[in-house]
Amino acid sequence: MKSFLFSWASTLFLALLWLTSPSFAADKPAKPARHKNKDEVVTITTAQGTIRLVLFDDTPLHKANFLKKAKSGFYNGTSFHRVIDGFMIQGGDANSKDADPSNDGLGQPNEGTVPAELAPGHQHNYGSLAAARMGGPAGTPSSITQFYLVENHDGVHFLDGQYTVFGQVIQGLSVIDKIAKLPKDGRDRPLADAKMTMKVEKMRRKKITKEYGYTYP
């Protein structure tokens, strides 16, 4: 079975963004987009600290999938199973809940994928949230579960346009650094499980900007 593992030499996890445009019946005028006053803040709690992030509206398939899994408790008990200091930390695989570290990152059989969403403007900046995927050309569908957070402070821009970037950390960047520096084995898996739990809270966008300094485009 192929592995959803990400390395410097082989970009086996690609985050992709899918360009979509609304379609309307020919005899009906397009309705103007409604401004959303609220958004969901995802909180990831780990032994190293708390990370908070928001998801992008122009990657709707990835946003809906991630929120659904976070709200259902799917990610609770999963681990950041691959960490590379100066690069990224990766997690979300259901296999990381069990006691067998050798299957972490392999994914579940027939677990599905998310169509790539390569929206312009989303780069692999420090704290970017992106979707893991199998190797292949840009446009290959994303993993339906696994994700990574960019830990390199200068970003990893050689991945731009190759991987679906669908969110941004708004609090807890230093926690990503702590996780990236955990002692690990030859597979870049932390020697001690880096477990996480997630929760989702709906907040007014003005409050998100005020409390976390995140500015919506």
PDB file of N, CA and C in Angstrom, residues 132-193:
ATOM      1  N   ALA A 132      -2.721  16.755   2.619  1.00  0.00           N
ATOM      2  CA  ALA A 132      -1.801  15.732   2.127  1.00  0.00           C
ATOM      3  C   ALA A 132      -2.442  14.999   0.959  1.00  0.00           C
ATOM      4  N   ARG A 133      -1.593  14.417   0.123  1.00  0.00           N
ATOM      5  CA  ARG A 133      -2.115  13.576  -0.961  1.00  0.00           C
ATOM      6  C   ARG A 133      -1.023  12.643  -1.451  1.00  0.00           C
ATOM      7  N   MET A 134      -1.400  11.651  -2.261  1.00  0.00           N
ATOM      8  CA  MET A 134      -0.426  10.773  -2.873  1.00  0.00           C
ATOM      9  C   MET A 134       0.395  11.557  -3.897  1.00  0.00           C
ATOM     10  N   GLY A 135       1.529  10.989  -4.293  1.00  0.00           N
ATOM     11  CA  GLY A 135       2.339  11.624  -5.306  1.00  0.00           C
ATOM     12  C   GLY A 135       1.626  11.670  -6.638  1.00  0.00           C
ATOM     13  N   GLY A 136       2.055  12.578  -7.478  1.00  0.00           N
ATOM     14  CA  GLY A 136       1.438  12.736  -8.779  1.00  0.00           C
ATOM     15  C   GLY A 136       1.454  14.193  -9.190  1.00  0.00           C
ATOM     16  N   PRO A 137       0.906  14.504 -10.336  1.00  0.00           N
ATOM     17  CA  PRO A 137       0.920  15.885 -10.823  1.00  0.00           C
ATOM     18  C   PRO A 137      -0.054  16.770 -10.065  1.00  0.00           C
ATOM     19  N   ALA A 138       0.117  18.062 -10.182  1.00  0.00           N
ATOM     20  CA  ALA A 138      -0.832  19.013  -9.615  1.00  0.00           C
ATOM     21  C   ALA A 138      -2.215  18.704 -10.160  1.00  0.00           C
ATOM     22  N   GLY A 139      -3.178  18.666  -9.269  1.00  0.00           N
ATOM     23  CA  GLY A 139      -4.534  18.297  -9.654  1.00  0.00           C
ATOM     24  C   GLY A 139      -4.958  16.953  -9.123  1.00  0.00           C
ATOM     25  N   THR A 140      -3.989  16.171  -8.619  1.00  0.00           N
ATOM     26  CA  THR A 140      -4.321  14.899  -7.988  1.00  0.00           C
ATOM     27  C   THR A 140      -5.160  15.160  -6.745  1.00  0.00           C
ATOM     28  N   PRO A 141      -6.241  14.408  -6.504  1.00  0.00           N
ATOM     29  CA  PRO A 141      -7.097  14.647  -5.346  1.00  0.00           C
ATOM     30  C   PRO A 141      -6.346  14.546  -4.017  1.00  0.00           C
ATOM     31  N   SER A 142      -6.853  15.252  -3.030  1.00  0.00           N
ATOM     32  CA  SER A 142      -6.252  15.291  -1.695  1.00  0.00           C
ATOM     33  C   SER A 142      -6.729  14.141  -0.835  1.00  0.00           C
ATOM     34  N   SER A 143      -5.943  13.828   0.179  1.00  0.00           N
ATOM     35  CA  SER A 143      -6.389  12.903   1.212  1.00  0.00           C
ATOM     36  C   SER A 143      -7.631  13.477   1.883  1.00  0.00           C
ATOM     37  N   ILE A 144      -8.563  12.627   2.231  1.00  0.00           N
ATOM     38  CA  ILE A 144      -9.793  13.082   2.878  1.00  0.00           C
ATOM     39  C   ILE A 144      -9.601  13.298   4.368  1.00  0.00           C
ATOM     40  N   THR A 145      -8.434  12.875   4.913  1.00  0.00           N
ATOM     41  CA  THR A 145      -8.207  12.981   6.355  1.00  0.00           C
ATOM     42  C   THR A 145      -6.907  13.702   6.706  1.00  0.00           C
ATOM     43  N   GLN A 146      -5.825  13.417   5.999  1.00  0.00           N
ATOM     44  CA  GLN A 146      -4.514  13.877   6.435  1.00  0.00           C
ATOM     45  C   GLN A 146      -4.217  15.304   5.978  1.00  0.00           C
ATOM     46  N   PHE A 147      -3.553  16.033   6.836  1.00  0.00           N
ATOM     47  CA  PHE A 147      -3.237  17.439   6.609  1.00  0.00           C
ATOM     48  C   PHE A 147      -1.866  17.747   7.173  1.00  0.00           C
ATOM     49  N   TYR A 148      -1.327  18.901   6.845  1.00  0.00           N
ATOM     50  CA  TYR A 148      -0.071  19.328   7.436  1.00  0.00           C
ATOM     51  C   TYR A 148      -0.088  20.832   7.676  1.00  0.00           C
ATOM     52  N   LEU A 149       0.742  21.258   8.604  1.00  0.00           N
ATOM     53  CA  LEU A 149       0.917  22.668   8.946  1.00  0.00           C
ATOM     54  C   LEU A 149       2.360  23.047   8.643  1.00  0.00           C
ATOM     55  N   VAL A 150       2.542  24.130   7.908  1.00  0.00           N
ATOM     56  CA  VAL A 150       3.878  24.573   7.525  1.00  0.00           C
ATOM     57  C   VAL A 150       4.602  25.125   8.741  1.00  0.00           C
ATOM     58  N   GLU A 151       5.799  24.585   9.002  1.00  0.00           N
ATOM     59  CA  GLU A 151       6.576  25.013  10.167  1.00  0.00           C
ATOM     60  C   GLU A 151       7.747  25.912   9.788  1.00  0.00           C
ATOM     61  N   ASN A 152       8.168  25.890   8.551  1.00  0.00           N
ATOM     62  CA  ASN A 152       9.266  26.742   8.108  1.00  0.00           C
ATOM     63  C   ASN A 152       8.834  28.207   8.173  1.00  0.00           C
ATOM     64  N   HIS A 153       9.589  29.014   8.894  1.00  0.00           N
ATOM     65  CA  HIS A 153       9.202  30.405   9.109  1.00  0.00           C
ATOM     66  C   HIS A 153       9.232  31.227   7.827  1.00  0.00           C
ATOM     67  N   ASP A 154       9.999  30.810   6.856  1.00  0.00           N
ATOM     68  CA  ASP A 154      10.056  31.498   5.567  1.00  0.00           C
ATOM     69  C   ASP A 154       9.076  30.909   4.557  1.00  0.00           C
ATOM     70  N   GLY A 155       8.323  29.908   4.976  1.00  0.00           N
ATOM     71  CA  GLY A 155       7.417  29.223   4.073  1.00  0.00           C
ATOM     72  C   GLY A 155       8.139  28.146   3.276  1.00  0.00           C
ATOM     73  N   VAL A 156       7.368  27.337   2.571  1.00  0.00           N
ATOM     74  CA  VAL A 156       7.941  26.318   1.682  1.00  0.00           C
ATOM     75  C   VAL A 156       7.295  26.527   0.303  1.00  0.00           C
ATOM     76  N   HIS A 157       7.734  27.574  -0.357  1.00  0.00           N
ATOM     77  CA  HIS A 157       7.027  28.056  -1.543  1.00  0.00           C
ATOM     78  C   HIS A 157       7.265  27.220  -2.798  1.00  0.00           C
ATOM     79  N   PHE A 158       8.207  26.275  -2.740  1.00  0.00           N
ATOM     80  CA  PHE A 158       8.349  25.385  -3.880  1.00  0.00           C
ATOM     81  C   PHE A 158       7.143  24.447  -4.000  1.00  0.00           C
ATOM     82  N   LEU A 159       6.307  24.427  -2.956  1.00  0.00           N
ATOM     83  CA  LEU A 159       5.085  23.623  -2.989  1.00  0.00           C
ATOM     84  C   LEU A 159       3.876  24.419  -3.476  1.00  0.00           C
ATOM     85  N   ASP A 160       4.013  25.726  -3.619  1.00  0.00           N
ATOM     86  CA  ASP A 160       2.883  26.549  -4.052  1.00  0.00           C
ATOM     87  C   ASP A 160       2.367  26.082  -5.411  1.00  0.00           C
ATOM     88  N   GLY A 161       1.052  25.990  -5.512  1.00  0.00           N
ATOM     89  CA  GLY A 161       0.446  25.552  -6.752  1.00  0.00           C
ATOM     90  C   GLY A 161       0.464  24.061  -6.954  1.00  0.00           C
ATOM     91  N   GLN A 162       1.029  23.332  -5.983  1.00  0.00           N
ATOM     92  CA  GLN A 162       1.105  21.883  -6.066  1.00  0.00           C
ATOM     93  C   GLN A 162       0.214  21.205  -5.021  1.00  0.00           C
ATOM     94  N   TYR A 163       0.003  21.869  -3.911  1.00  0.00           N
ATOM     95  CA  TYR A 163      -0.717  21.316  -2.779  1.00  0.00           C
ATOM     96  C   TYR A 163      -1.881  22.228  -2.409  1.00  0.00           C
ATOM     97  N   THR A 164      -2.986  21.668  -1.953  1.00  0.00           N
ATOM     98  CA  THR A 164      -4.136  22.487  -1.589  1.00  0.00           C
ATOM     99  C   THR A 164      -3.913  23.152  -0.237  1.00  0.00           C
ATOM    100  N   VAL A 165      -3.706  24.439  -0.248  1.00  0.00           N
ATOM    101  CA  VAL A 165      -3.639  25.235   0.979  1.00  0.00           C
ATOM    102  C   VAL A 165      -5.047  25.732   1.254  1.00  0.00           C
ATOM    103  N   PHE A 166      -5.611  25.356   2.414  1.00  0.00           N
ATOM    104  CA  PHE A 166      -7.017  25.691   2.654  1.00  0.00           C
ATOM    105  C   PHE A 166      -7.292  26.308   4.019  1.00  0.00           C
ATOM    106  N   GLY A 167      -6.250  26.766   4.702  1.00  0.00           N
ATOM    107  CA  GLY A 167      -6.456  27.425   5.982  1.00  0.00           C
ATOM    108  C   GLY A 167      -5.183  28.059   6.501  1.00  0.00           C
ATOM    109  N   GLN A 168      -5.302  28.756   7.641  1.00  0.00           N
ATOM    110  CA  GLN A 168      -4.169  29.462   8.224  1.00  0.00           C
ATOM    111  C   GLN A 168      -4.267  29.457   9.741  1.00  0.00           C
ATOM    112  N   VAL A 169      -3.160  29.167  10.390  1.00  0.00           N
ATOM    113  CA  VAL A 169      -3.082  29.256  11.845  1.00  0.00           C
ATOM    114  C   VAL A 169      -3.148  30.719  12.255  1.00  0.00           C
ATOM    115  N   ILE A 170      -4.011  31.030  13.208  1.00  0.00           N
ATOM    116  CA  ILE A 170      -4.149  32.406  13.683  1.00  0.00           C
ATOM    117  C   ILE A 170      -3.661  32.571  15.114  1.00  0.00           C
ATOM    118  N   GLN A 171      -3.372  31.461  15.778  1.00  0.00           N
ATOM    119  CA  GLN A 171      -2.786  31.497  17.129  1.00  0.00           C
ATOM    120  C   GLN A 171      -2.068  30.172  17.368  1.00  0.00           C
ATOM    121  N   GLY A 172      -0.892  30.251  17.982  1.00  0.00           N
ATOM    122  CA  GLY A 172      -0.186  29.027  18.353  1.00  0.00           C
ATOM    123  C   GLY A 172       0.905  28.607  17.381  1.00  0.00           C
ATOM    124  N   LEU A 173       1.479  29.558  16.655  1.00  0.00           N
ATOM    125  CA  LEU A 173       2.561  29.200  15.743  1.00  0.00           C
ATOM    126  C   LEU A 173       3.735  28.563  16.488  1.00  0.00           C
ATOM    127  N   SER A 174       4.017  29.033  17.681  1.00  0.00           N
ATOM    128  CA  SER A 174       5.136  28.474  18.448  1.00  0.00           C
ATOM    129  C   SER A 174       4.894  27.020  18.821  1.00  0.00           C
ATOM    130  N   VAL A 175       3.625  26.622  18.894  1.00  0.00           N
ATOM    131  CA  VAL A 175       3.299  25.226  19.208  1.00  0.00           C
ATOM    132  C   VAL A 175       3.705  24.322  18.045  1.00  0.00           C
ATOM    133  N   ILE A 176       3.521  24.812  16.805  1.00  0.00           N
ATOM    134  CA  ILE A 176       3.978  24.045  15.640  1.00  0.00           C
ATOM    135  C   ILE A 176       5.482  23.816  15.746  1.00  0.00           C
ATOM    136  N   ASP A 177       6.222  24.845  16.132  1.00  0.00           N
ATOM    137  CA  ASP A 177       7.672  24.717  16.285  1.00  0.00           C
ATOM    138  C   ASP A 177       8.027  23.659  17.327  1.00  0.00           C
ATOM    139  N   LYS A 178       7.313  23.661  18.444  1.00  0.00           N
ATOM    140  CA  LYS A 178       7.602  22.690  19.514  1.00  0.00           C
ATOM    141  C   LYS A 178       7.366  21.256  19.025  1.00  0.00           C
ATOM    142  N   ILE A 179       6.271  21.058  18.305  1.00  0.00           N
ATOM    143  CA  ILE A 179       5.971  19.718  17.803  1.00  0.00           C
ATOM    144  C   ILE A 179       7.014  19.288  16.777  1.00  0.00           C
ATOM    145  N   ALA A 180       7.449  20.210  15.920  1.00  0.00           N
ATOM    146  CA  ALA A 180       8.439  19.893  14.890  1.00  0.00           C
ATOM    147  C   ALA A 180       9.769  19.469  15.484  1.00  0.00           C
ATOM    148  N   LYS A 181      10.054  19.925  16.695  1.00  0.00           N
ATOM    149  CA  LYS A 181      11.327  19.643  17.330  1.00  0.00           C
ATOM    150  C   LYS A 181      11.283  18.414  18.245  1.00  0.00           C
ATOM    151  N   LEU A 182      10.166  17.704  18.286  1.00  0.00           N
ATOM    152  CA  LEU A 182      10.083  16.513  19.125  1.00  0.00           C
ATOM    153  C   LEU A 182      11.078  15.451  18.655  1.00  0.00           C
ATOM    154  N   PRO A 183      11.684  14.703  19.588  1.00  0.00           N
ATOM    155  CA  PRO A 183      12.551  13.590  19.183  1.00  0.00           C
ATOM    156  C   PRO A 183      11.767  12.604  18.324  1.00  0.00           C
ATOM    157  N   LYS A 184      12.406  12.073  17.286  1.00  0.00           N
ATOM    158  CA  LYS A 184      11.691  11.226  16.333  1.00  0.00           C
ATOM    159  C   LYS A 184      12.565  10.071  15.879  1.00  0.00           C
ATOM    160  N   ASP A 185      11.917   9.113  15.196  1.00  0.00           N
ATOM    161  CA  ASP A 185      12.651   7.963  14.673  1.00  0.00           C
ATOM    162  C   ASP A 185      13.061   8.207  13.219  1.00  0.00           C
ATOM    163  N   GLY A 186      13.533   7.161  12.561  1.00  0.00           N
ATOM    164  CA  GLY A 186      14.007   7.297  11.190  1.00  0.00           C
ATOM    165  C   GLY A 186      12.919   7.575  10.183  1.00  0.00           C
ATOM    166  N   ARG A 187      11.661   7.394  10.560  1.00  0.00           N
ATOM    167  CA  ARG A 187      10.533   7.694   9.676  1.00  0.00           C
ATOM    168  C   ARG A 187       9.963   9.076   9.960  1.00  0.00           C
ATOM    169  N   ASP A 188      10.648   9.861  10.774  1.00  0.00           N
ATOM    170  CA  ASP A 188      10.212  11.200  11.178  1.00  0.00           C
ATOM    171  C   ASP A 188       8.970  11.158  12.056  1.00  0.00           C
ATOM    172  N   ARG A 189       8.725  10.011  12.685  1.00  0.00           N
ATOM    173  CA  ARG A 189       7.599   9.882  13.611  1.00  0.00           C
ATOM    174  C   ARG A 189       8.090  10.207  15.019  1.00  0.00           C
ATOM    175  N   PRO A 190       7.373  11.082  15.750  1.00  0.00           N
ATOM    176  CA  PRO A 190       7.772  11.364  17.133  1.00  0.00           C
ATOM    177  C   PRO A 190       7.864  10.084  17.954  1.00  0.00           C
ATOM    178  N   LEU A 191       8.886   9.986  18.795  1.00  0.00           N
ATOM    179  CA  LEU A 191       9.072   8.796  19.622  1.00  0.00           C
ATOM    180  C   LEU A 191       7.922   8.625  20.602  1.00  0.00           C
ATOM    181  N   ALA A 192       7.394   9.718  21.093  1.00  0.00           N
ATOM    182  CA  ALA A 192       6.196   9.696  21.942  1.00  0.00           C
ATOM    183  C   ALA A 192       5.045  10.275  21.130  1.00  0.00           C
ATOM    184  N   ASP A 193       3.878   9.638  21.197  1.00  0.00           N
ATOM    185  CA  ASP A 193       2.728  10.078  20.402  1.00  0.00           C
ATOM    186  C   ASP A 193       2.421  11.558  20.635  1.00  0.00           C
TER     187      ASP A 193
END
